mmCIF file of C-alpha atoms in Angstrom:
data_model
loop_
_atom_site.group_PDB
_atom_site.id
_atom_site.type_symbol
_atom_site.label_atom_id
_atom_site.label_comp_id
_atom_site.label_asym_id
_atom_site.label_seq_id
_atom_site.Cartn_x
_atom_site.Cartn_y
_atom_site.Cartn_z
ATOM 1 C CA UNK A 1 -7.398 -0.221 -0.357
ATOM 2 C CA UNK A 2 -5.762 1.085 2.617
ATOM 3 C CA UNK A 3 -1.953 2.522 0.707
ATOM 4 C CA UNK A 4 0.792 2.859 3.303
ATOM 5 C CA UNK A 5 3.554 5.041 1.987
ATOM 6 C CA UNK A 6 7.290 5.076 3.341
ATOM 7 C CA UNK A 7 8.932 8.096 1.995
ATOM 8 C CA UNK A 8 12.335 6.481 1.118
ATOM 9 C CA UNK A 9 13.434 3.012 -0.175
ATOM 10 C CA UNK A 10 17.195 3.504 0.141
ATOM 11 C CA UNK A 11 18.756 5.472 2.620
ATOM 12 C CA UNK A 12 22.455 5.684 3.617
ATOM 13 C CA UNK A 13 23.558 7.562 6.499
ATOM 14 C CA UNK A 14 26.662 8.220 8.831
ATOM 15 C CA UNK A 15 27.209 6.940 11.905
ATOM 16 C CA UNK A 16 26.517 9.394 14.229
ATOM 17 C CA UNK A 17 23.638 11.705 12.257
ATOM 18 C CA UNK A 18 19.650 11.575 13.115
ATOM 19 C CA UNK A 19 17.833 9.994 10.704
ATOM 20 C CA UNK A 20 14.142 10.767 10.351
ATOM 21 C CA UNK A 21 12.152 8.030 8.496
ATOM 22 C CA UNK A 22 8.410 8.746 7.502
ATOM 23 C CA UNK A 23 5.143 7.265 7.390
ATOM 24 C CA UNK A 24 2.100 8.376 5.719
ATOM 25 C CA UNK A 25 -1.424 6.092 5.496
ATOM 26 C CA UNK A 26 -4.265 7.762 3.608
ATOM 27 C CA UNK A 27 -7.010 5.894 5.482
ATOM 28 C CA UNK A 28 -8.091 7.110 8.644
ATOM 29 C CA UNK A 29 -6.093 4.391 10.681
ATOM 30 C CA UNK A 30 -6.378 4.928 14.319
ATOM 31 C CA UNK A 31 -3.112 2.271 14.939
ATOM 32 C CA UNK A 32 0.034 2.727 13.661
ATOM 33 C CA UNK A 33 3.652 0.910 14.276
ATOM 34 C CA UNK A 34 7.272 0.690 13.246
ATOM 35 C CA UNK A 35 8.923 -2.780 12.520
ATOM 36 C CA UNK A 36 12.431 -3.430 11.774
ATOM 37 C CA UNK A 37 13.194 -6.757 9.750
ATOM 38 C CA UNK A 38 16.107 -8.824 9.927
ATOM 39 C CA UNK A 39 18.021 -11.936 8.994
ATOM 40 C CA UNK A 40 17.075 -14.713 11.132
ATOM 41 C CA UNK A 41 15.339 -12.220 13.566
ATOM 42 C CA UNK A 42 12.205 -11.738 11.925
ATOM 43 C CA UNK A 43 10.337 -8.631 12.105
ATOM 44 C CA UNK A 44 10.679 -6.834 15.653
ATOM 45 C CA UNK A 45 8.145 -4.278 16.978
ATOM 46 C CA UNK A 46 9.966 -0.604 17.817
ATOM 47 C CA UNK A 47 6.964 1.330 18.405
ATOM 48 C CA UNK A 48 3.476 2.357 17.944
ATOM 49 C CA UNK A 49 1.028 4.453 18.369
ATOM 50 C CA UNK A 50 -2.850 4.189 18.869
ATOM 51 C CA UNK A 51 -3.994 7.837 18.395
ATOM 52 C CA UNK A 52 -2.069 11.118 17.829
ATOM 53 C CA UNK A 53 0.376 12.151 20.124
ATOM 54 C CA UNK A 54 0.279 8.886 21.621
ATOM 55 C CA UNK A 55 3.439 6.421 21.592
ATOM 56 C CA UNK A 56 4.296 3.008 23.158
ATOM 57 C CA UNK A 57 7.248 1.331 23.069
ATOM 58 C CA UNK A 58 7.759 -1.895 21.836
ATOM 59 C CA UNK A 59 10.386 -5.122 22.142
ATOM 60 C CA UNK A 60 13.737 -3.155 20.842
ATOM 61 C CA UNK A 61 12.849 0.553 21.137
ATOM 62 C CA UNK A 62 16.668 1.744 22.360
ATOM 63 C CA UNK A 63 17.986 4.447 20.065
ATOM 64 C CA UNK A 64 14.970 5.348 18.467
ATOM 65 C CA UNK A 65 12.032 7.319 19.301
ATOM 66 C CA UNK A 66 8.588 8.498 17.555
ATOM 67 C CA UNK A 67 6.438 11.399 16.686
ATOM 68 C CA UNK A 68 2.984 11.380 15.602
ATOM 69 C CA UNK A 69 1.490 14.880 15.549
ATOM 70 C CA UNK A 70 -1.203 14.022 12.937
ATOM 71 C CA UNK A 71 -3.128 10.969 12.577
ATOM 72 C CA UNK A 72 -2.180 10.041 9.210
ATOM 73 C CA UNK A 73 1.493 10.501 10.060
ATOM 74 C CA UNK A 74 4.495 8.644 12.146
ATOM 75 C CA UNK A 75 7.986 9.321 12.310
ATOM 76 C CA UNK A 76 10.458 7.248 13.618
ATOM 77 C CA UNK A 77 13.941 8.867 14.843
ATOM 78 C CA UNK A 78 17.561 7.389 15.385
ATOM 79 C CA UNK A 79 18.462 9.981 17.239
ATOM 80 C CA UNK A 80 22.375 9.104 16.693
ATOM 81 C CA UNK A 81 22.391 6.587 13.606
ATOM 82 C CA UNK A 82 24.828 3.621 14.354
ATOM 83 C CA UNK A 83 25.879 0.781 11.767
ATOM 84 C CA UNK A 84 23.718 -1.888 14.566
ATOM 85 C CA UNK A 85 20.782 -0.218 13.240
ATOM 86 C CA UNK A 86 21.326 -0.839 9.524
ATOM 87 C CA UNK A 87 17.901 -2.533 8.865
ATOM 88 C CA UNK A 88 14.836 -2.936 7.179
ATOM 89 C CA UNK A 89 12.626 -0.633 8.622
ATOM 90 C CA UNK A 90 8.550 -1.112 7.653
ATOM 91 C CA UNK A 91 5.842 0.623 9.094
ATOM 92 C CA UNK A 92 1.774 -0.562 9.472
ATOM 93 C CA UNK A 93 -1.031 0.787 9.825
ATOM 94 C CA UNK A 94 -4.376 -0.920 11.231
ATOM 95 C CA UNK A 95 -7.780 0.049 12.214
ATOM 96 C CA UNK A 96 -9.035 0.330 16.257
ATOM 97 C CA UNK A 97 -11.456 -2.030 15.849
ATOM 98 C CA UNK A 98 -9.332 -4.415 12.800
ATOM 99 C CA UNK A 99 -7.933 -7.075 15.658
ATOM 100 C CA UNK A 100 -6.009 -8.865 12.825
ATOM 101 C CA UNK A 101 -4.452 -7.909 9.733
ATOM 102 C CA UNK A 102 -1.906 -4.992 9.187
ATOM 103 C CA UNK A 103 -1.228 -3.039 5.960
ATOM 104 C CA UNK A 104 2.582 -2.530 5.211
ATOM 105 C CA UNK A 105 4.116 0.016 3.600
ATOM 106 C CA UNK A 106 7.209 -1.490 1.663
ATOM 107 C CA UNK A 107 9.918 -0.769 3.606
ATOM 108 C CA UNK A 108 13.003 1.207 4.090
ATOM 109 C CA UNK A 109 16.543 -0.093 3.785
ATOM 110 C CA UNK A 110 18.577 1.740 6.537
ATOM 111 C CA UNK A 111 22.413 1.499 5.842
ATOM 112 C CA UNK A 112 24.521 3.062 8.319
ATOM 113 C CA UNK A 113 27.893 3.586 7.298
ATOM 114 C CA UNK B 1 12.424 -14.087 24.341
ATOM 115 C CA UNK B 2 11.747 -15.353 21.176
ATOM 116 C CA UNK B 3 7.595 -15.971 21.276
ATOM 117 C CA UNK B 4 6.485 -16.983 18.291
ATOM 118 C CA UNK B 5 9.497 -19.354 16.262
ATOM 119 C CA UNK B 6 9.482 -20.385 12.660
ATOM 120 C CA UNK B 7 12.479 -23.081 12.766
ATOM 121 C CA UNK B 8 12.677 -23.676 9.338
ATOM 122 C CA UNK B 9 14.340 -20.953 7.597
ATOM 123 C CA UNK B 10 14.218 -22.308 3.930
ATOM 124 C CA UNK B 11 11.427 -24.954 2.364
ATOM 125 C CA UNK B 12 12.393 -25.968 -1.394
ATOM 126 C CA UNK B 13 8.968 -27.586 -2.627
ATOM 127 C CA UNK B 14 8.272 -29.148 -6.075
ATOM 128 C CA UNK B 15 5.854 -27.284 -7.889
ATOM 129 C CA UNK B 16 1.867 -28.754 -7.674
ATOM 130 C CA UNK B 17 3.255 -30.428 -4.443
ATOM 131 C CA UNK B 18 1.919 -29.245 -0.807
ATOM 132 C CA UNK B 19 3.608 -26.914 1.316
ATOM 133 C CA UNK B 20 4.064 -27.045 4.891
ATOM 134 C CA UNK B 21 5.342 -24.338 7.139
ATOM 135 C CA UNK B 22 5.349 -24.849 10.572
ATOM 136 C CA UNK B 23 5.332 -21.799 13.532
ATOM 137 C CA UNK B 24 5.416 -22.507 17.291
ATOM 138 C CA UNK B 25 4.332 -20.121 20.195
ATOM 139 C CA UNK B 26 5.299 -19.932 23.940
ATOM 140 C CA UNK B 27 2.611 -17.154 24.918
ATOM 141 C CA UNK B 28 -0.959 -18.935 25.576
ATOM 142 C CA UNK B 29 -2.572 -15.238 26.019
ATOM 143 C CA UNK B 30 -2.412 -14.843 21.673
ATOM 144 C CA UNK B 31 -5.608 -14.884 20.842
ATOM 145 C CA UNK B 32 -4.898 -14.497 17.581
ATOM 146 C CA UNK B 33 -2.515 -15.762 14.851
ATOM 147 C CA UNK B 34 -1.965 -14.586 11.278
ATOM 148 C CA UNK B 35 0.439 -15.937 8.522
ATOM 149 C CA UNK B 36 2.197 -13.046 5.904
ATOM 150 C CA UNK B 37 3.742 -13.403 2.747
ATOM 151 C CA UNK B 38 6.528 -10.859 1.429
ATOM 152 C CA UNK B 39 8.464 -10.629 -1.795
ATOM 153 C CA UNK B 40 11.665 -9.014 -1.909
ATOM 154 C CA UNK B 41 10.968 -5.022 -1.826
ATOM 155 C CA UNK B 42 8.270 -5.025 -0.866
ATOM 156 C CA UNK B 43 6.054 -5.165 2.516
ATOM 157 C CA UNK B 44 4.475 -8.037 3.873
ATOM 158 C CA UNK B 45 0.607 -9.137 2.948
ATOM 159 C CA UNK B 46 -1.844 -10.397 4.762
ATOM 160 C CA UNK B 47 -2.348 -14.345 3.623
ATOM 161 C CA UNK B 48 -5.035 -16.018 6.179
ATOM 162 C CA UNK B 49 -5.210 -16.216 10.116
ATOM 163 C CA UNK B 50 -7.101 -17.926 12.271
ATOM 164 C CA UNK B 51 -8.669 -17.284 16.141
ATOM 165 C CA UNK B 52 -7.778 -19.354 18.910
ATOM 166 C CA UNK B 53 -11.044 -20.792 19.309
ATOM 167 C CA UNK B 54 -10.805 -22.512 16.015
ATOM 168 C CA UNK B 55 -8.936 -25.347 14.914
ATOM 169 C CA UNK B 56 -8.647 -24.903 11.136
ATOM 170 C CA UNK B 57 -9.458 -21.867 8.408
ATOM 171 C CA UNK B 58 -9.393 -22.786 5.116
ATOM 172 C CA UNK B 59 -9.174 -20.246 1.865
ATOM 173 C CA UNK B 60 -8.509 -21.307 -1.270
ATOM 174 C CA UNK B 61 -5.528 -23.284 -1.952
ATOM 175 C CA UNK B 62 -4.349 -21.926 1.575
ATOM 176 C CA UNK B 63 -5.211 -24.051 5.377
ATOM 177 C CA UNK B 64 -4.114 -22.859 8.299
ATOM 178 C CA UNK B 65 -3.882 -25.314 11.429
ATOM 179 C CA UNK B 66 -4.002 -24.644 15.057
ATOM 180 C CA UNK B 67 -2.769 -27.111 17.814
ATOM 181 C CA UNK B 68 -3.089 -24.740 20.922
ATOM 182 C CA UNK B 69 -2.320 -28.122 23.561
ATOM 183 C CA UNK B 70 0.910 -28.199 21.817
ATOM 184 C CA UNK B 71 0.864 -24.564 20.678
ATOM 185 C CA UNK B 72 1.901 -25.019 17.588
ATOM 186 C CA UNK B 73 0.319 -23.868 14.151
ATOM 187 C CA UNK B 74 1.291 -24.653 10.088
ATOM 188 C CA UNK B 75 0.667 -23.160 6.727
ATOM 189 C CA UNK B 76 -0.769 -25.475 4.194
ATOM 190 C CA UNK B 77 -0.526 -24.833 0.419
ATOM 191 C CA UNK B 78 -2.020 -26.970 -2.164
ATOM 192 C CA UNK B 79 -0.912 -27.135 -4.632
ATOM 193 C CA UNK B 80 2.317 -24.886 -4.756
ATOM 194 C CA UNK B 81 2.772 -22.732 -7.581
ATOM 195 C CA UNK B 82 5.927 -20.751 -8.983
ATOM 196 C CA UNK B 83 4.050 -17.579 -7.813
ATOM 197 C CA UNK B 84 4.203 -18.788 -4.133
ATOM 198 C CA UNK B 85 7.822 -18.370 -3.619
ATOM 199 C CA UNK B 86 8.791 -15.479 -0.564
ATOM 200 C CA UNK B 87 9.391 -15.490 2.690
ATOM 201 C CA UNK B 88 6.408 -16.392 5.348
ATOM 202 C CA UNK B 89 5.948 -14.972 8.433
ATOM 203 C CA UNK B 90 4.000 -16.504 11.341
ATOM 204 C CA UNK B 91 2.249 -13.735 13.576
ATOM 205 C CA UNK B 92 0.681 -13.775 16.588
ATOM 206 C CA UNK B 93 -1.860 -10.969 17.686
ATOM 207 C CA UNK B 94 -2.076 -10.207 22.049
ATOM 208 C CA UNK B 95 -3.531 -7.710 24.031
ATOM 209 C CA UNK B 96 -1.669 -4.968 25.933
ATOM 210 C CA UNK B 97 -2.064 -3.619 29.308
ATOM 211 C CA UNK B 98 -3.546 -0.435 27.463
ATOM 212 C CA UNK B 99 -5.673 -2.497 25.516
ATOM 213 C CA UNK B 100 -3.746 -2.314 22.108
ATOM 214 C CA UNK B 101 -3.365 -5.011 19.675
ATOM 215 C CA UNK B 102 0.052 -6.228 18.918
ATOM 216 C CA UNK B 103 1.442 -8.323 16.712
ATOM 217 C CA UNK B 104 4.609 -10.846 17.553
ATOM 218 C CA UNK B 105 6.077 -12.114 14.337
ATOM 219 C CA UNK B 106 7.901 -14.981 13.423
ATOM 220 C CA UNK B 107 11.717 -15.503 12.190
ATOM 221 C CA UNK B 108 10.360 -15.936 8.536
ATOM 222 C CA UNK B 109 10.672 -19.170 6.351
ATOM 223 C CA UNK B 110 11.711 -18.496 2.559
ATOM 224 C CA UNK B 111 9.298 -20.918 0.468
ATOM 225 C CA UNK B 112 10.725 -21.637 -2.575
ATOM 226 C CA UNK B 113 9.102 -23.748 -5.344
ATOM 227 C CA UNK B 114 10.426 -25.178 -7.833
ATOM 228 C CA UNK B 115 9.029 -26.026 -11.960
#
């Protein structure tokens, strides 16, 4: 099974400070994308990425950006943390050719204080 | 623009009873639509989908239903079980201009079932 890890659970930050949140997916996944899930709001697309070094931006990608300098890897950045972007943040991970159905990891909580 | 809407956000269901969760769309290019299950802490799964060429995809206890004239598309479960209470998230898959897949999802309706 395809295992998509998010390096932290919990984070709390400060308003203000950039805040690195990682990815890592141990199966060769071309695809890769950062959600953020909220009440009532469901879960909104930031970013992705179909192959290394490549990035897209999705529906709410203001105050964040990406890196993916491996394949297996993608960061997303708040590049100045603010309390509107204390979230659930939850990355994926899909095959080229795998139209439908992406594996999760299982989330970050993002508190900005 | 909200594309893909879940309008329910809570469903209380007696246990052994059916399910029902309902998800409508306003983009006609999905070609694609996809229903996830998540549990607190944890990420969402992949439950069942269903192509736009199809009407109805059945697995297991689990039918999903596709109306594209009225665009609209539900979540059957028969019969509900304790086990079967999270939140459900509609998703719908298009194309984009450089030819990735992308997923739209859903508000989210938290199924709960009760003994």
């Amino acid at each position: 099974d395809v295992k998509v890890t998010q390096s932290s659970r919990y984070l709390v930050k400060r308003t203000g400070e950039k805040v690195f949140l990682e990815c890592v997916q141990d199966m060769d996944h071309e695809n890769m994308f950062w959600y953020r899930q909220d009440p009532g709001l469901g879960l909104r697309l930031i970013y992705f990425s179909y192959d290394v070094k490549m990035k897209e931006k999705g529906d709410i990608p203001e105050g964040y950006s990406v890196s993916r300098e491996k394949k297996e890897r993608f960061s997303l950045i708040l590049e100045s943390a603010s309390t509107n972007q204390t979230s659930m943040y939850l990355c994926a991970s899909k095959t080229e050719d795998g139209l439908y159905g992406y594996t999760f990891g299982s989330g970050t909580r993002l508190t900005v204080v | 623009d909200q594309q893909v809407k879940q309008n329910s956000p809570s469903l209380s269901v007696q246990e052994g009873r059916i399910s029902i969760l309902n998800c409508d769309y306003t983009n006609s290019m999905f070609d694609y639509f996809l229903w996830y299950k998540k549990y607190p802490a944890e990420g969402p799964t992949f439950l069942i989908s269903i192509s736009s060429i199809k009407d109805k995809n059945e697995d297991g206890r689990f039918t999903v239903f596709l109306n594209k004239s009225a665009k609209h598309l539900s979540l059957h479960i028969v019969p509900s079980q304790p086990g079967d209470s999270a939140v459900y998230f509609c998703a719908a898959n298009r194309a984009t201009w450089e030819g990735a897949q992308k997923l739209v999802f859903g508000q989210g309706t938290r199924l709960t079932i009760n003994p």
